CSV table of C-alpha atoms and ligand atoms in Angstrom, one decimal:
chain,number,residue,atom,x,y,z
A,2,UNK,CA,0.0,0.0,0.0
A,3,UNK,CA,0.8,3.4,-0.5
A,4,UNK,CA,0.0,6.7,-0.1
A,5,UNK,CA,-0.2,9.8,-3.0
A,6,UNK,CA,0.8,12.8,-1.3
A,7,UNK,CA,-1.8,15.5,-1.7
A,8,UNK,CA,0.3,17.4,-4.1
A,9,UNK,CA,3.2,17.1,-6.3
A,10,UNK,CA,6.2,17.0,-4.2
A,11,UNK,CA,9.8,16.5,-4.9
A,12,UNK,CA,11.0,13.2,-3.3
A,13,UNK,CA,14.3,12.6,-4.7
A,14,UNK,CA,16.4,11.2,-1.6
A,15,UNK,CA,19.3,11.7,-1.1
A,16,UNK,CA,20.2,14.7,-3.1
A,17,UNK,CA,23.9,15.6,-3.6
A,18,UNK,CA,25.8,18.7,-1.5
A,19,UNK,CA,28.0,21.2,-4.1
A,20,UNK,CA,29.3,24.8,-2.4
A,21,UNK,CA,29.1,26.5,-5.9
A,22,UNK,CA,31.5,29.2,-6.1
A,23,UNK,CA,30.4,32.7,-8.2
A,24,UNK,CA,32.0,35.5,-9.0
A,25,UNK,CA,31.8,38.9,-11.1
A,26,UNK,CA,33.2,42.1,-11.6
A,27,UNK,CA,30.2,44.0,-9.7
A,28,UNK,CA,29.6,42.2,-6.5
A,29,UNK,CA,32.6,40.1,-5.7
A,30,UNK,CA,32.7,36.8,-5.1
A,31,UNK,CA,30.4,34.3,-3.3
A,32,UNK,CA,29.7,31.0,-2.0
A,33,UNK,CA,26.3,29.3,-2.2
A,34,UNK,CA,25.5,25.3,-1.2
A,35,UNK,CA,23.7,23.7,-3.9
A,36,UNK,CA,21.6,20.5,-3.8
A,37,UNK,CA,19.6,21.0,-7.1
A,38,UNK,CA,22.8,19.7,-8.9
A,39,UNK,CA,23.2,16.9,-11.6
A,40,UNK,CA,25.4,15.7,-13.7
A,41,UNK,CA,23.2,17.1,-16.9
A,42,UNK,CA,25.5,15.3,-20.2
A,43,UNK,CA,28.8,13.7,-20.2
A,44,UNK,CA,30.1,14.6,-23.3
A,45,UNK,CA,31.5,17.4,-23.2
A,46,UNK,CA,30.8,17.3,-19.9
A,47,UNK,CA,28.1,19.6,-18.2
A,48,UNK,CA,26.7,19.9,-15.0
A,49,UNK,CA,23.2,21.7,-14.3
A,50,UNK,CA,22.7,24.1,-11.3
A,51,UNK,CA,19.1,24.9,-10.1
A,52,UNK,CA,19.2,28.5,-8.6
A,53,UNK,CA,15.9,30.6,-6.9
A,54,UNK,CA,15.4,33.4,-9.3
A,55,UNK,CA,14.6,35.7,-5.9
A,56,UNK,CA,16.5,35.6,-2.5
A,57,UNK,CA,20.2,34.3,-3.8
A,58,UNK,CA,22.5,36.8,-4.1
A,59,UNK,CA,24.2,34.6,-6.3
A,60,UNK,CA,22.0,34.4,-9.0
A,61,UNK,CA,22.9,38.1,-9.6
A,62,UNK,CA,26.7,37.1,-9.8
A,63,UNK,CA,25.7,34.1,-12.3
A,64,UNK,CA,23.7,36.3,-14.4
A,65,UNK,CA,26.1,39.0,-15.3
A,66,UNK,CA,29.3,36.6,-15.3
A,67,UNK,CA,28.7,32.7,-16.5
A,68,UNK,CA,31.0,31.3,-14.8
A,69,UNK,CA,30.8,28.8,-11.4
A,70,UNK,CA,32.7,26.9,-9.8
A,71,UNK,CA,31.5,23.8,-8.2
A,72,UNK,CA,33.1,22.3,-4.7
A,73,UNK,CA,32.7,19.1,-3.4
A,74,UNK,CA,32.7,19.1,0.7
A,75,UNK,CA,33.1,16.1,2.6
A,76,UNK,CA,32.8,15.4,6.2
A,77,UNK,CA,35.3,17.2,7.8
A,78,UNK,CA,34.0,20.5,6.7
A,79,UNK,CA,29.9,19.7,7.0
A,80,UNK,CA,29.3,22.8,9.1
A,81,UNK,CA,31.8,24.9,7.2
A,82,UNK,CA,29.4,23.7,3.8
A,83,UNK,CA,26.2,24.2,5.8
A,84,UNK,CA,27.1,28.2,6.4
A,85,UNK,CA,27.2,28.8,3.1
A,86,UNK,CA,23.3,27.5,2.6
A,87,UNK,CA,22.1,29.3,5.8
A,88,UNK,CA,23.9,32.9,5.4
A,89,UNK,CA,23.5,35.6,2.7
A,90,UNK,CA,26.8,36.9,0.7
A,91,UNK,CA,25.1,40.3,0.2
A,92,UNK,CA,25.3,40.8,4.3
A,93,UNK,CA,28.1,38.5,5.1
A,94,UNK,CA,31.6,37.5,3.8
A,95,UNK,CA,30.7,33.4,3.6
A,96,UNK,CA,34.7,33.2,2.8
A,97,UNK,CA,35.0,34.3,6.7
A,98,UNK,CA,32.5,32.8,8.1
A,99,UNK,CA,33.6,29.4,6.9
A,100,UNK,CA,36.9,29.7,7.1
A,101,UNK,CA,37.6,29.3,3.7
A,102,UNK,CA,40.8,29.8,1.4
A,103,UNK,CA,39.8,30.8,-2.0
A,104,UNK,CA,42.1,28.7,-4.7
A,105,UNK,CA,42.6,29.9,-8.1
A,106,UNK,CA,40.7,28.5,-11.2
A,107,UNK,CA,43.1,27.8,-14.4
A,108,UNK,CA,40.0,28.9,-17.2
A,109,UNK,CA,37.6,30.8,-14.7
A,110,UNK,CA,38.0,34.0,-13.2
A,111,UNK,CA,35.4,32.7,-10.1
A,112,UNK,CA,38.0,31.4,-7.0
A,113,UNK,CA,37.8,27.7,-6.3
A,114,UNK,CA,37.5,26.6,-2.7
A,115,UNK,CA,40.6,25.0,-1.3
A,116,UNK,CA,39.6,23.2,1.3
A,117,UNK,CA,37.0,20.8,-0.8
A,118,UNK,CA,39.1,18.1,-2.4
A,119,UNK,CA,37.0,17.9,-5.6
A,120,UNK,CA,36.4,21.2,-7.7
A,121,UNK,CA,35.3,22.0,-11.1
A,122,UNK,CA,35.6,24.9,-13.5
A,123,UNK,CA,32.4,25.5,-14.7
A,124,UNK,CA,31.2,27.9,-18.2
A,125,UNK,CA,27.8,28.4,-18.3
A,126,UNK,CA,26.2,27.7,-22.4
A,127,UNK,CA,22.2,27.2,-21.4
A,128,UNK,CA,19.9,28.8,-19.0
A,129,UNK,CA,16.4,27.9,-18.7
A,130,UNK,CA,14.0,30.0,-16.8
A,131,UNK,CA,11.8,27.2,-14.9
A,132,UNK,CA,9.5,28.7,-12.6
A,133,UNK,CA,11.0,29.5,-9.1
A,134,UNK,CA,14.8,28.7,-10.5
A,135,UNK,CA,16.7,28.9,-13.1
A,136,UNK,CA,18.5,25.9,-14.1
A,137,UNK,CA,21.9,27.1,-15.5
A,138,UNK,CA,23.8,23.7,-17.7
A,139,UNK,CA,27.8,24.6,-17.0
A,140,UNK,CA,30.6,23.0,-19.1
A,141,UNK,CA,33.4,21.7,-17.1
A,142,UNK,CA,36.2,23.6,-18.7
A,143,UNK,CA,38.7,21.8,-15.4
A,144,UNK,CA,38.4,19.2,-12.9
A,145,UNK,CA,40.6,19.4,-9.6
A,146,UNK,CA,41.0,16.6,-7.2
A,147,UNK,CA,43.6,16.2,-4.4
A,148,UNK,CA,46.5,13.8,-4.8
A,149,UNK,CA,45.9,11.9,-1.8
A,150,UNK,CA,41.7,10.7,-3.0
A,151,UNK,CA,42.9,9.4,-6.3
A,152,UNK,CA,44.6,6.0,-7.6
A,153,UNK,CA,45.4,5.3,-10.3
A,154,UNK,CA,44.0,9.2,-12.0
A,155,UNK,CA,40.4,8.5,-10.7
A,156,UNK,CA,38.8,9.1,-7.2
A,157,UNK,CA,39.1,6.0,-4.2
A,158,UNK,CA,36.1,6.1,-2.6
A,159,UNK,CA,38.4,4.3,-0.1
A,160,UNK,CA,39.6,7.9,0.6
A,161,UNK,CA,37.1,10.3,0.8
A,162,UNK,CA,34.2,11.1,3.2
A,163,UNK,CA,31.6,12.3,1.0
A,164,UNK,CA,28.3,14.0,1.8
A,165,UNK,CA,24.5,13.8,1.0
A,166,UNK,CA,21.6,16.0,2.4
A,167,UNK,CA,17.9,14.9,3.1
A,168,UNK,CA,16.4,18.4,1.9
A,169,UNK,CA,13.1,17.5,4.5
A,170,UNK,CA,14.7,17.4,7.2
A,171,UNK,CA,17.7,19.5,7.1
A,172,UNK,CA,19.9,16.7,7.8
A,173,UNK,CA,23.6,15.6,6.3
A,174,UNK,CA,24.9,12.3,5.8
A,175,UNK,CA,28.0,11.1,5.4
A,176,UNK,CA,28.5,7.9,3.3
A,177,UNK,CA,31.0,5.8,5.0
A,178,UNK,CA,28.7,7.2,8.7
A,179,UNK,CA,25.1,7.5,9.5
A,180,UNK,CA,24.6,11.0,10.0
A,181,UNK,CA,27.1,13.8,10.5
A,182,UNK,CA,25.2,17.3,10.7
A,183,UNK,CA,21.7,18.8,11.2
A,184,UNK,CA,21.2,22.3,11.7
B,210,FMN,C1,22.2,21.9,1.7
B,210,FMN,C2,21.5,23.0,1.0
B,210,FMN,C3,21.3,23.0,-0.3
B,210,FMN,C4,20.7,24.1,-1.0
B,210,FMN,N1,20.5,24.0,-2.4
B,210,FMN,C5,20.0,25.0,-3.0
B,210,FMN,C6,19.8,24.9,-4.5
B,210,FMN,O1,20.1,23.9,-5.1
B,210,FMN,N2,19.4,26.1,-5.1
B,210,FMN,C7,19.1,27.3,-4.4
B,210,FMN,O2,18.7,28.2,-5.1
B,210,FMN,N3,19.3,27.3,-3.1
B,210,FMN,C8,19.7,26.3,-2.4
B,210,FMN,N4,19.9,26.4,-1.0
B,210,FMN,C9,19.7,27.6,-0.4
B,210,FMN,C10,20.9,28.6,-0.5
B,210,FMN,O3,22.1,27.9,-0.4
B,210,FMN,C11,20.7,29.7,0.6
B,210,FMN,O4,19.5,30.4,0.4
B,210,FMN,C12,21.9,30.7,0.6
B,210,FMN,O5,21.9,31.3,1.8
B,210,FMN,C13,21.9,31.7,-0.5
B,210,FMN,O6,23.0,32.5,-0.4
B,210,FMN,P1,23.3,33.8,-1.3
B,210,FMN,O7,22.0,34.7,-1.0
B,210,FMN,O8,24.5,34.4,-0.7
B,210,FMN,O9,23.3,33.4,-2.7
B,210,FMN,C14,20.4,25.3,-0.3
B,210,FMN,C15,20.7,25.3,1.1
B,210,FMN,C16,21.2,24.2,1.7
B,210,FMN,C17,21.5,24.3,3.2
């Protein structure tokens, strides 16, 4: 048996964690955690970014400059990651708060963060206006990953603590433990 909600609801579970970085000549640089993210075609390889048309002070930084970068967090920075979904970069620096290093981009001109061990360059070619987001479809221009989480030129899961969120609850998981964060 089961039961159909009484409206349409999302209920993909889990749903990936990025700290998407942005930047443009305007406003500066900012830091927004992203969980509408997908892996959106392989070849070349693009990634799509679901971003709230109101409210996000980084959609204004994607709009004028098409660039992003997108920064994998794992468990050792969960509340570090969390900050940067909770706080506002038009009233806060979210570099600060989280303790961040910013890490420069070989194609983009948008800082990378140095403390994720995953990050890729992204250029943005499509945007779609869907309602309450935009989705915005990146090419990965560069991928970075840190010597020490790859064998043999691709990533050991052996060596990395990665992260999912449970958007319903507010809760993060990490893979390799039950859950890690709620806030
Ligand atoms: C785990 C997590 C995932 C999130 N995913 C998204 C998302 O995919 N798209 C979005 O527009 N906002 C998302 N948010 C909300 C923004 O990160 C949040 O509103 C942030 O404070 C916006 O920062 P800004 O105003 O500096 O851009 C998410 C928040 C959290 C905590």
């Amino acid at each position: 048996m089961k039961t159909v909600l009484n409206k349409p609801t999302l209920l993909l579970i889990p749903v990936p964690i990025a700290i998407v970085s942005v930047g443009c000549e305007t406003l500066g640089d900012n830091l927004i955690a992203i969980s509408w993210i997908g892996v959106a075609a392989s070849e070349p390889p693009q990634i799509a970014i679901g971003v709230r048309r109101n409210n996000r002070f980084s959609y204004k930084h994607l709009i004028e400059n098409g660039e992003f970068g997108v920064n994998i967090p794992i468990e050792d920075i969960v509340s570090a990651a969390a900050s940067t979904g909770r706080l506002h970069g038009d009233k806060v620096d979210k570099w600060v708060e989280a303790g961040f290093t910013r890490m420069k981009a070989v194609e983009i001109s948008v800082p990378l963060v140095a403390e994720c061990p995953i990050n890729m360059e992204c250029v943005v070619r499509h945007r779609l206006e869907l309602g309450s987001h935009d989705l915005f479809i990146g090419e990965v221009v560069a991928s970075h990953a840190e010597d020490s989480i790859l064998k043999d030129g691709v990533i050991d899961i052996d060596n990395i603590a990665p992260l999912v969120y449970l958007p319903s609850t507010g809760k993060y998981f990490g893979l390799k433990r039950p859950e890690v964060f709620s806030h």
